Amino acid sequence: MEPDPRPSLAVWKFASCDGCQLTLLDCEDELLPLTDRVRITHFLEMSSAEDSREPATLAGTGPYDLSLVDGSITTAEDVRRVHHIRRISRRLVTIGACATAGGIQALRNFADVEEFRAAVYADPEYIATLDTSTPISAHVPVDFELRGCPIDRGQLLEVITAFLAGRKPNISSHSVCFQCKRRGTTCITVAQGIPCLGPVTHAGCGALCPAYGRGCYGCFGPMAQPNLEAMVRELRHDGMTERDIVRVFRTFNAASPEYGPVPELATQQAPEPPAEEEPR
Amino acid sequence: MSHRGSRVLRLDALARVEGEAALHLAVRDGTVTEAQLRIYEPPRFFEAFLVGRGHGEPPDITSRICGICPVAYQTTACQAIERACGVTVDVPLTELRRLLYYGEWIESQSLHIHLLHAPDFLGHPSAVELAREHPAAVERGLRIKQAGNTIMEQLGGRAIHPINVRVGGFYHVPTPAELVPLAERLRRAHDDALETVRWVAGFDFPDVAYDGPLLAMRDPGRYAIDSGTPAVMAAVAGSDGATPVRTLPVEEFERHVVEHQVPHSTALVSQLDGDHYLTGCLARYAISGRWLHPSALDAARAAGLGDPATGAVCRNPFRSIIVRAVEVAHAVAEALRIIDAYEPPSRSYVAVPPRPATGCAATEAPRGLLYHRYAMDADGTLTLARIVPPTAQNQAAIEDDLRRQVQSRLDGPGEPPGDEELTALCERAVRNHDPCISCSAHFLDLTVEHG
């Protein structure tokens, strides 16, 4: 029998909502054509084929040409599993905020996990979970990180086709503001004084929220080199309190190291004078 | 080892379900002694970190519990908080909310039907292989799914974790012109959905029945999704031959639905007044079937589900694929009705000022009844969050179904089943219920089995 010439693709899941791997199934127009070009060898949500079921703890059917990893690391077993997946993957790409930044479950990183356990669990002593939720890159080398909570379907297809072609994905790391301008959306902060994280947030969603009359809430995480000092000052100016500012950064990419200075910045900066006295 | 003797069967990773779980089955001397759905998703602590957040935040935060049904979380969270604050959202906005929810129903149910469930009936490991043999059916399914996603994208901003939902309504309401392309797509999807009902009705179905109580929302006159009161259809018919249905005010939900820990699962197991029960499409169809859209009612009759207008009930979990297909037809027809009647509301949301109060709500996620309760203080800071997702409620019923199906196969005529056959049977039995495992495990008690 001729060997299958198609490169193999594996999809793995750790702690997550499944939304980023679901994005692949949401490629309704592209899903079947894609399977002409890649062999989807391991994707539990999609296939019950034996290959798909091969437990990652065994040296199974790898190597995989491209592994997509959804979800963050929150258990000791998952630490072992991600190392194994790295060993059997030629290229490893993280998809989404959980795999790339620890996800919303990384809010535990700022809290006393014992209190979290006690708040949620009747018998907290039985919970097998780590005190932290960490991105995949904290454990193994990663070839590319695709941002977003959830990822963008178009960007996912770009990443897959780029890796299949052996080139770098064409994914910009500029801010949401660029996409707003490109979309022709009037700046909602300038025009309406609505607080918006667009200036410091990684592009990729297509600048959705401002187009719907809502400030960006940062679900794609930080852009490259965000100017947080200026951002926090602007959020203050637009009426956000210290608590609001800390909360808005502590969501789906809460553990991104770029956001580290936010609480201190929010505390340090005195509220701006009222808007009408501030020339814009 | 005799197949009728003692054995232990394990399946480490259950495929074609949302989230991750394993099965564990023990058979001693021909009798099933254990049938466990082992949900091993790690906990994500949502209920804990919602405490201390603002009362406007649960729609965005709880949507991240599940990528496959974020609108269910957003809608239920909004309703619970609005109720706590004593705010009523008026009709144009509730209709838009329902339209978004229908988008999710269409997307999620078509995903289950075509990509996760149908391969079982036609002997394929996935929709990719299924598409080689039945390309038209899979392409049709993807087209319907895309129609649902298009509603989510237009009205919600995107299909996964929509950005346009806020407590009190929306950030932006569409113009009628923005909904026109949706209507065109939905008209085609309606034909496709009816064709899907005919397609799945032709599958082979084992003759089994779930015989426990059913729980779903009930809102007389309407196939309840985001409205009504939780209602229970009893397991057995009353003395008059009709199966009684009783309602439980949502405020009393937690008094009737009690969760307890089991050693093998990160999800809690719920009991309804001490009994296992089923929520989801079979329960909805039993409780609200008579109020389906006429085109969906006709499709249900033609598909051999009996006449829901006279109270026909489907208790065969394998046939849930037909019920889901009927629900998709209903959702498409209803979405079209909302779009055709749409006049933009004068405001995109109703203000929801906080007050110290508690509020709860329940709606019908595609997989079944979803319950939220929040308490907040005067400035809207949440002091409590409680979420009961459908799959955790279904877990005991799913395990009961597993036990009965395996036992029935062991007791049946013919060759004793091999491990492979039993494994396949169990997987199918679980998939019939479309479990959403990420949802169920995110909050719930996890115990580690030792030894």
XYZ file of C-alpha atoms in Angstrom:
731
model
C 0.000 0.000 0.000
C 1.240 3.505 -0.843
C 2.117 5.491 2.265
C -0.306 8.328 2.931
C 1.460 11.441 1.656
C -0.625 13.816 3.754
C 1.024 15.330 6.820
C -0.565 14.301 10.108
C -2.402 16.659 12.429
C -3.184 16.024 16.081
C -5.431 18.058 18.377
C -4.916 17.809 22.149
C -6.920 19.206 24.998
C -5.993 20.305 28.509
C -8.028 22.519 30.887
C -10.285 24.591 28.656
C -13.828 25.105 27.449
C -13.109 23.179 24.200
C -13.938 26.337 22.216
C -10.591 26.620 20.443
C -10.564 23.047 19.173
C -14.246 23.492 18.305
C -13.106 26.323 16.027
C -11.696 23.658 13.741
C -15.132 22.005 13.528
C -16.615 25.450 12.929
C -14.673 25.698 9.668
C -17.766 24.401 7.906
C -16.648 25.356 4.397
C -13.043 24.305 4.870
C -13.277 21.200 7.061
C -13.725 18.551 4.381
C -11.290 20.154 1.884
C -8.760 20.401 4.716
C -8.953 16.666 5.297
C -7.822 16.143 1.699
C -4.578 17.882 2.609
C -3.974 16.686 6.169
C -4.570 13.444 7.937
C -6.336 14.351 11.175
C -4.812 11.531 13.159
C -5.693 12.401 16.724
C -8.730 14.527 17.497
C -10.919 13.000 20.184
C -13.738 15.471 19.795
C -14.050 14.567 16.141
C -13.077 10.940 15.739
C -13.329 7.653 17.551
C -10.770 6.019 15.251
C -8.183 3.991 17.153
C -5.410 6.458 16.302
C -7.482 9.215 17.748
C -7.926 7.364 20.976
C -4.297 6.461 21.536
C -3.595 7.663 25.073
C -0.928 10.310 25.064
C 0.723 8.619 27.997
C 1.819 5.801 25.704
C 4.342 6.097 22.917
C 1.513 5.698 20.488
C 1.026 6.496 16.862
C 3.203 9.585 16.691
C 5.136 11.332 15.427
C 2.653 13.966 14.384
C 3.691 16.589 11.880
C 1.634 19.253 13.607
C 0.090 19.191 17.064
C -2.481 21.790 18.058
C -2.802 22.146 21.818
C -5.912 23.591 23.464
C -6.016 24.284 27.205
C -3.723 25.029 30.128
C -1.771 22.825 32.513
C -3.512 22.379 35.863
C -2.675 18.852 36.999
C 0.518 16.878 37.573
C -0.662 14.271 35.078
C -1.101 16.968 32.446
C 2.502 18.075 32.979
C 3.604 14.556 32.081
C 1.201 14.395 29.162
C 2.360 17.661 27.570
C 5.993 16.523 27.678
C 5.007 13.354 25.896
C 3.044 15.270 23.285
C 6.044 17.508 22.669
C 8.255 14.454 22.122
C 5.927 12.982 19.511
C 5.234 16.276 17.684
C 7.422 17.788 14.979
C 5.694 21.144 15.367
C 3.613 22.201 18.340
C 1.233 25.150 18.162
C -0.850 26.356 21.095
C -4.360 27.507 20.260
C -6.104 30.019 22.468
C -5.756 31.936 25.692
C -5.696 28.867 27.943
C -2.811 27.157 26.131
C -0.994 30.428 25.484
C -1.521 32.329 28.743
C -3.074 29.934 31.278
C -6.663 30.987 30.513
C -9.276 32.229 32.920
C -8.510 29.346 35.256
C -5.185 31.113 35.923
C -7.118 33.422 38.242
C -6.182 30.837 40.835
C -2.582 32.014 40.446
C -3.518 35.251 42.250
C -5.560 33.593 44.958
C -5.172 31.174 47.760
C -6.054 27.969 45.977
C -7.024 26.409 49.291
C -9.757 29.021 49.567
C -10.876 28.322 46.010
C -11.080 24.644 46.782
C -13.018 25.236 49.956
C -15.402 27.619 48.201
C -16.272 25.135 45.491
C -15.746 21.719 46.997
C -17.356 19.905 49.837
C -14.281 17.720 50.340
C -11.442 19.909 49.100
C -8.776 17.512 50.328
C -9.586 15.143 47.471
C -8.965 17.601 44.667
C -6.047 16.619 42.478
C -5.103 19.914 40.944
C -2.065 22.143 40.854
C -2.016 25.511 42.597
C -1.461 27.189 39.260
C -2.790 27.151 35.726
C 0.114 27.631 33.338
C 0.552 27.978 29.584
C 2.042 25.167 27.549
C 5.218 27.206 26.983
C 5.942 27.077 30.719
C 6.554 23.349 30.289
C 7.788 22.620 26.770
C 9.120 24.553 23.768
C 6.339 25.830 21.555
C 6.690 26.600 17.842
C 3.900 29.130 17.644
C 1.234 30.589 19.928
C -2.132 31.554 18.496
C -3.949 34.091 20.659
C -7.577 34.540 21.512
C -10.421 33.505 23.784
C -11.533 32.026 21.493
C -9.099 31.913 18.563
C -10.183 33.300 15.224
C -11.167 30.746 12.597
C -9.306 32.561 9.788
C -6.125 32.745 11.860
C -6.359 29.030 12.680
C -6.561 28.134 8.995
C -3.620 30.454 8.272
C -1.535 28.738 10.960
C -2.354 25.248 9.705
C -1.684 26.079 6.056
C 1.516 27.951 6.949
C 2.903 24.999 8.887
C 1.923 22.611 6.122
C 3.755 24.822 3.626
C 6.764 25.102 5.927
C 6.481 28.872 6.301
C 5.889 31.213 9.210
C 2.238 32.072 9.847
C 1.292 35.544 8.740
C -0.185 36.704 12.053
C 0.532 40.273 13.092
C 1.179 41.174 16.707
C -0.101 44.737 16.457
C -3.020 46.098 18.456
C -6.791 45.940 18.039
C -6.654 49.675 17.208
C -5.078 48.839 13.847
C -7.958 46.531 13.028
C -10.501 49.141 14.106
C -8.955 51.648 11.718
C -8.914 49.099 8.936
C -12.544 48.257 9.613
C -13.452 51.934 9.568
C -14.906 51.905 13.080
C -14.969 55.290 14.788
C -12.890 55.167 17.974
C -15.404 54.649 20.742
C -13.041 56.020 23.373
C -12.472 59.263 21.516
C -16.042 59.678 20.319
C -17.969 58.322 23.295
C -15.518 58.059 26.184
C -16.074 54.300 26.432
C -13.116 52.569 28.160
C -11.423 50.228 25.658
C -8.388 47.943 25.889
C -7.861 48.117 22.126
C -4.562 50.044 22.332
C -2.822 47.270 24.290
C -4.665 44.182 23.031
C -3.354 41.762 20.438
C -5.184 41.930 17.130
C -6.971 38.914 15.697
C -10.660 39.210 16.488
C -11.221 41.767 13.721
C -11.917 44.522 16.294
C -15.343 43.128 17.061
C -16.291 44.851 20.281
C -15.861 48.483 19.156
C -17.887 47.661 16.043
C -20.686 46.561 18.390
C -20.411 49.705 20.520
C -18.465 48.062 23.298
C -14.951 48.628 24.570
C -12.430 45.882 23.854
C -12.137 43.636 26.918
C -8.845 42.093 26.003
C -9.753 38.510 25.149
C -6.777 38.192 22.774
C -4.333 39.198 25.512
C -1.467 41.660 25.274
C -0.037 42.931 21.997
C 3.755 43.080 21.598
C 5.153 45.664 24.035
C 1.928 47.229 25.311
C 2.172 50.658 26.887
C 0.261 49.807 30.041
C 1.146 52.981 31.871
C -0.596 55.095 29.246
C -3.441 52.578 29.019
C -4.142 52.609 32.736
C -4.077 56.413 32.723
C -6.580 56.464 29.874
C -8.877 53.962 31.599
C -8.776 56.153 34.711
C -9.623 59.124 32.552
C -12.564 57.255 31.075
C -13.988 56.686 34.514
C -12.720 53.284 35.607
C -11.844 52.774 39.257
C -8.769 50.942 40.467
C -10.864 47.861 41.100
C -12.439 47.985 37.635
C -9.014 48.266 36.025
C -7.595 45.287 37.874
C -10.718 43.264 37.068
C -10.704 44.046 33.347
C -7.141 42.799 32.979
C -7.794 39.766 35.173
C -9.943 37.773 32.845
C -9.045 35.339 30.097
C -5.352 36.192 29.868
C -4.934 37.120 33.521
C -1.536 35.459 33.942
C 0.100 37.131 30.918
C 3.385 38.507 32.317
C 2.820 41.794 30.466
C -0.143 42.483 32.759
C 1.973 42.110 35.894
C 2.385 45.868 36.592
C -1.344 46.636 36.214
C -2.386 46.511 39.899
C 0.498 48.756 40.907
C -0.183 51.191 38.069
C -3.867 51.269 38.962
C -3.019 52.059 42.586
C -0.329 54.628 41.877
C -2.069 56.764 39.344
C -4.286 59.379 40.849
C -7.633 59.860 39.143
C -7.478 62.303 36.259
C -9.361 65.589 36.402
C -12.911 65.477 35.016
C -13.153 64.836 31.287
C -14.296 68.327 30.262
C -11.142 69.882 31.730
C -8.830 67.517 29.940
C -7.919 68.497 26.390
C -8.036 65.440 24.147
C -11.929 -15.886 30.847
C -15.535 -16.433 30.029
C -17.414 -13.500 28.646
C -20.224 -14.367 31.001
C -17.829 -14.427 33.924
C -16.112 -11.601 35.722
C -14.243 -8.899 33.917
C -13.377 -5.276 34.045
C -13.588 -3.110 30.975
C -12.003 0.295 30.666
C -12.027 2.877 27.958
C -9.507 5.572 28.745
C -10.743 8.290 26.456
C -14.251 8.712 25.204
C -14.368 10.121 21.685
C -16.798 12.424 19.861
C -18.042 14.118 22.971
C -17.354 17.615 24.191
C -14.731 17.405 26.931
C -12.960 14.370 28.300
C -14.186 11.329 30.171
C -13.522 7.631 30.548
C -15.739 4.652 31.111
C -15.368 1.971 33.714
C -17.479 -1.112 33.721
C -17.253 -4.079 36.046
C -19.032 -7.353 35.454
C -19.119 -10.104 38.111
C -20.607 -13.471 37.255
C -22.592 -12.073 34.371
C -23.984 -9.146 36.337
C -22.954 -5.538 35.835
C -21.759 -4.354 39.235
C -20.304 -1.018 38.210
C -21.008 1.261 35.266
C -19.192 4.508 35.626
C -18.777 7.544 33.465
C -15.508 8.871 34.823
C -15.315 12.568 34.181
C -11.690 13.519 34.650
C -11.709 17.074 33.416
C -9.738 19.146 35.882
C -11.747 21.662 37.913
C -11.556 25.285 36.766
C -13.092 26.983 39.843
C -15.542 29.278 38.094
C -17.902 29.552 41.036
C -15.028 30.532 43.298
C -13.594 33.281 41.164
C -16.957 34.775 40.225
C -17.189 35.849 43.849
C -15.829 39.380 44.101
C -16.521 40.226 40.458
C -19.047 42.829 39.310
C -22.673 41.927 38.542
C -22.143 42.783 34.879
C -19.372 40.233 34.464
C -21.015 36.769 34.610
C -22.177 36.732 30.954
C -18.603 37.113 29.665
C -16.977 34.980 32.338
C -19.418 32.056 32.483
C -19.518 31.807 28.679
C -15.940 30.522 29.012
C -17.220 27.478 30.843
C -18.227 25.993 27.516
C -17.197 26.783 23.968
C -20.035 24.728 22.559
C -22.906 26.435 24.412
C -21.700 29.884 25.546
C -25.072 31.515 24.822
C -26.785 29.189 27.281
C -24.420 30.455 29.987
C -24.777 34.082 28.938
C -28.575 33.959 28.795
C -28.986 32.168 32.100
C -26.517 34.474 33.855
C -28.271 37.576 32.492
C -31.681 36.349 33.588
C -30.515 35.421 37.088
C -28.898 38.826 37.630
C -31.831 40.742 36.138
C -34.143 38.834 38.445
C -31.963 39.659 41.462
C -32.104 43.335 40.499
C -35.863 43.260 39.879
C -35.474 44.282 36.236
C -37.693 43.000 33.434
C -36.284 42.997 29.918
C -39.000 43.814 27.411
C -40.155 41.967 24.356
C -38.055 43.113 21.413
C -34.925 42.387 23.424
C -36.123 39.020 24.710
C -36.968 38.017 21.133
C -33.454 38.965 20.015
C -32.013 37.014 22.904
C -34.054 34.024 21.827
C -32.832 34.436 18.238
C -29.243 34.262 19.456
C -30.096 31.199 21.553
C -31.709 29.548 18.505
C -28.472 30.231 16.632
C -26.619 28.267 19.282
C -29.202 25.483 19.238
C -28.955 25.143 15.480
C -25.150 25.148 15.544
C -24.709 22.876 18.533
C -27.429 20.350 17.725
C -26.308 20.041 14.086
C -22.761 19.523 15.281
C -23.911 16.690 17.507
C -26.165 15.115 14.912
C -23.759 15.135 11.980
C -20.243 15.180 13.397
C -20.575 13.336 16.706
C -23.642 11.100 16.627
C -24.542 9.991 13.078
C -21.202 8.189 12.506
C -22.333 5.678 15.179
C -25.385 4.643 13.215
C -23.531 4.244 9.933
C -20.429 2.524 11.237
C -17.822 5.236 10.811
C -15.275 6.619 13.246
C -15.858 10.238 12.234
C -17.747 12.584 9.950
C -14.747 12.671 7.617
C -15.173 8.973 6.797
C -18.948 9.405 6.871
C -18.616 12.157 4.270
C -16.934 9.770 1.843
C -20.007 7.552 1.873
C -22.708 10.159 2.464
C -21.247 13.426 1.192
C -24.613 15.112 0.663
C -25.774 14.404 4.217
C -22.594 15.691 5.850
C -22.459 18.762 3.624
C -26.098 19.431 4.427
C -25.339 19.172 8.122
C -22.421 21.553 7.838
C -24.686 23.976 5.954
C -27.292 23.935 8.741
C -24.564 24.314 11.330
C -23.194 27.262 9.428
C -26.654 28.896 9.405
C -26.659 28.692 13.216
C -23.149 30.083 13.398
C -24.110 32.923 11.078
C -26.841 33.998 13.518
C -24.300 33.900 16.345
C -21.798 35.898 14.299
C -24.270 38.529 13.134
C -26.081 39.036 16.411
C -23.385 37.985 18.878
C -20.278 39.162 17.043
C -18.782 35.686 16.831
C -19.861 32.066 17.067
C -17.847 31.125 20.146
C -18.103 33.399 23.199
C -20.294 36.093 21.631
C -19.301 39.630 22.667
C -22.614 41.428 22.153
C -24.508 40.104 25.199
C -24.823 42.198 28.338
C -26.953 42.068 31.449
C -30.143 43.874 30.420
C -29.841 43.169 26.694
C -27.208 43.860 24.028
C -24.480 46.365 23.275
C -25.771 46.750 19.745
C -29.095 45.788 18.195
C -29.174 44.956 14.495
C -31.088 46.838 11.845
C -33.677 44.775 9.944
C -31.437 45.028 6.864
C -28.607 43.350 8.793
C -30.847 40.345 9.417
C -31.931 39.901 5.787
C -28.970 37.726 4.739
C -29.674 35.511 7.774
C -33.249 34.957 6.661
C -32.105 33.841 3.219
C -29.696 31.350 4.738
C -32.313 30.122 7.215
C -34.892 29.442 4.511
C -32.452 27.031 2.907
C -31.560 25.640 6.343
C -35.236 24.913 7.001
C -35.424 22.610 3.973
C -32.103 21.096 4.994
C -33.293 20.556 8.567
C -36.462 18.760 7.437
C -34.343 16.605 5.137
C -32.078 15.771 8.073
C -35.091 14.626 10.113
C -36.007 12.246 7.277
C -32.390 11.066 6.994
C -31.877 10.223 10.674
C -35.366 8.709 10.977
C -34.149 6.003 8.593
C -31.351 4.811 10.893
C -31.616 1.531 12.809
C -32.562 1.979 16.447
C -32.230 -0.619 19.194
C -35.417 -0.986 21.166
C -34.539 0.432 24.573
C -36.215 2.903 26.877
C -35.153 5.260 29.626
C -37.766 4.861 32.346
C -36.905 7.563 34.898
C -38.300 11.050 35.409
C -37.640 13.852 32.911
C -36.834 17.480 33.730
C -37.196 20.433 31.358
C -38.465 23.993 31.296
C -42.192 24.371 30.624
C -43.926 27.456 29.271
C -47.421 26.533 28.019
C -47.932 27.614 24.425
C -44.219 27.632 23.631
C -41.453 25.069 23.195
C -39.565 26.461 26.181
C -35.931 27.464 25.801
C -35.319 30.643 27.731
C -38.638 30.993 29.515
C -41.014 29.122 31.785
C -40.658 27.039 34.911
C -38.720 23.824 35.525
C -41.122 20.900 35.178
C -40.850 17.206 35.937
C -42.584 14.482 33.989
C -43.007 11.480 36.245
C -41.484 8.143 35.336
C -44.795 6.323 35.191
C -48.313 7.066 34.070
C -50.919 8.013 36.638
C -54.173 6.150 37.281
C -55.820 8.086 34.441
C -53.210 6.830 31.962
C -51.622 10.256 31.482
C -48.107 10.911 32.725
C -48.278 13.654 35.317
C -46.161 16.783 34.958
C -45.476 18.983 37.968
C -43.653 22.291 38.002
C -41.023 23.412 40.499
C -40.596 27.164 40.894
C -37.015 27.959 39.923
C -36.473 29.472 43.381
C -37.023 25.981 44.809
C -34.719 24.236 42.329
C -31.932 23.553 44.799
C -34.359 22.097 47.292
C -35.338 19.394 44.807
C -32.117 18.944 42.871
C -29.463 17.835 45.317
C -25.910 17.073 44.294
C -23.605 14.584 45.888
C -20.105 13.371 45.328
C -19.098 10.115 43.754
C -15.589 8.776 43.962
C -15.076 8.324 40.227
C -15.975 11.676 38.701
C -15.039 15.328 38.838
C -18.691 16.105 38.172
C -21.212 15.929 40.971
C -24.124 13.606 40.552
C -27.510 15.271 40.905
C -30.632 13.671 42.197
C -34.129 15.013 41.809
C -36.059 14.314 44.985
C -33.773 11.346 45.581
C -33.984 9.806 42.127
C -31.858 9.982 38.992
C -33.438 11.860 36.113
C -32.825 12.985 32.591
C -32.704 16.495 31.212
C -32.096 17.400 27.568
C -33.896 16.891 24.293
C -35.957 13.843 25.332
C -37.217 15.717 28.391
C -37.988 18.874 26.414
C -39.798 16.908 23.759
C -41.881 15.084 26.370
C -42.803 18.253 28.230
C -43.145 20.769 25.369
C -43.487 18.652 22.213
C -47.055 19.786 21.582
C -45.844 23.382 21.229
C -43.305 22.756 18.474
C -43.530 24.875 15.341
C -46.061 23.250 12.954
C -43.396 22.272 10.405
C -41.376 20.563 13.137
C -44.516 18.872 14.499
C -45.236 17.434 11.046
C -41.633 16.300 10.710
C -41.813 14.572 14.103
C -44.982 12.703 13.143
C -43.548 11.656 9.791
C -40.349 10.488 11.506
C -42.310 7.987 13.589
C -42.045 9.793 16.914
C -45.820 9.630 17.358
C -47.900 12.770 17.559
C -46.385 15.252 19.978
C -49.567 17.355 19.693
C -51.350 14.653 21.652
C -48.542 14.157 24.122
C -46.399 11.485 22.436
C -43.152 10.959 24.312
C -39.875 9.458 23.095
C -37.950 7.572 25.769
C -35.462 5.772 23.526
C -32.085 7.492 23.965
C -30.900 6.214 20.566
C -33.766 8.079 18.909
C -32.617 11.313 20.535
C -30.916 12.015 17.205
C -34.380 12.331 15.620
C -35.633 14.532 18.431
C -32.572 16.773 18.045
C -33.180 16.994 14.317
C -36.803 17.975 14.980
C -35.589 20.613 17.440
C -33.247 22.013 14.796
C -36.167 22.302 12.364
C -38.141 24.063 15.087
C -35.283 26.423 15.932
C -34.765 27.356 12.292
C -38.489 28.028 11.778
C -38.688 30.090 14.962
C -35.546 32.048 14.110
C -37.132 32.910 10.760
C -40.323 33.990 12.496
C -38.381 36.341 14.786
C -36.443 37.834 11.879
C -39.564 38.308 9.773
C -41.365 40.107 12.617
C -38.328 42.071 13.733
C -38.596 45.767 14.463
C -35.554 47.231 16.163
C -36.108 48.157 19.799
C -35.669 51.789 20.771
C -32.868 50.860 23.170
C -30.302 48.093 23.080
C -30.485 47.311 26.787
C -32.363 48.032 29.982
C -30.308 49.471 32.840
C -29.818 46.926 35.630
C -28.802 48.842 38.770
C -27.480 46.550 41.490
C -29.066 45.999 44.874
C -28.332 43.561 47.667
C -30.269 40.525 46.502
C -30.174 36.971 45.207
C -31.510 35.837 41.858
C -31.704 32.534 40.045
C -32.713 31.402 36.570
C -32.839 28.295 34.429
C -32.879 27.879 30.655
C -32.523 25.042 28.176
C -28.954 24.627 26.996
C -28.849 22.283 23.983
C -27.879 19.484 26.397
C -30.516 20.270 28.981
C -31.537 22.473 31.838
C -28.912 24.907 33.084
C -29.384 26.650 36.431
C -27.557 29.722 37.804
C -27.902 31.568 41.117
C -26.062 34.724 42.148
C -26.067 36.841 45.280
C -24.712 40.378 45.257
C -24.231 43.232 47.661
C -25.346 46.855 47.266
C -22.667 47.832 44.736
C -23.176 44.700 42.645
C -20.169 42.752 43.919
C -21.039 39.076 43.721
C -20.960 37.267 47.043
C -22.091 33.874 45.741
C -22.317 32.016 42.456
C -23.862 28.647 41.918
C -24.139 26.836 38.596
C -25.743 23.468 37.915
C -24.969 22.339 34.350
C -26.980 19.714 32.460
C -24.413 16.962 32.111
C -23.824 16.749 35.860
C -27.567 16.336 36.244
C -27.624 13.597 33.623
C -24.664 11.654 34.900
C -26.601 9.237 37.122
C -29.167 8.609 34.400
C -26.397 7.996 31.864
C -24.762 5.474 34.173
C -28.103 3.783 34.782
C -28.600 3.614 31.027
C -25.129 2.087 30.607
C -25.800 -0.523 33.257
C -29.134 -1.527 31.779
C -27.932 -1.671 28.210
C -24.894 -3.762 29.032
C -26.920 -6.086 31.279
C -29.526 -6.505 28.592
C -26.827 -7.434 26.066
C -25.260 -9.894 28.536
C -28.632 -11.509 29.173
C -29.641 -11.486 25.518
C -29.507 -14.328 23.023
C -26.530 -15.085 20.840
C -22.808 -15.066 21.425
C -21.648 -13.368 24.603
C -20.382 -9.927 23.646
C -16.655 -9.295 23.428
C -14.965 -6.333 25.066
C -14.855 -4.438 21.807
C -18.577 -4.834 21.253
C -19.388 -3.806 24.822
C -17.099 -0.796 24.575
C -18.791 0.336 21.392
C -22.200 -0.177 22.977
C -21.228 1.897 26.016
C -19.780 4.678 23.938
C -22.938 4.879 21.900
C -25.058 4.834 25.041
C -23.119 7.817 26.383
C -23.072 9.722 23.107
C -26.859 9.418 22.837
C -27.031 11.897 25.698
C -24.650 14.395 24.091
C -22.752 14.995 27.308
C -20.971 18.307 27.639
C -18.175 17.289 29.891
C -16.210 20.524 30.068
C -19.333 22.158 31.456
C -20.082 19.526 33.994
C -16.635 19.338 35.481
C -15.777 22.943 35.818
C -17.395 23.518 39.098
C -17.903 20.220 40.583
C -16.404 18.147 43.251
C -13.460 16.065 42.279
C -12.410 13.044 44.230
C -9.479 10.885 43.436
C -9.968 7.176 43.569
C -7.157 5.544 45.435
C -5.925 2.077 44.651
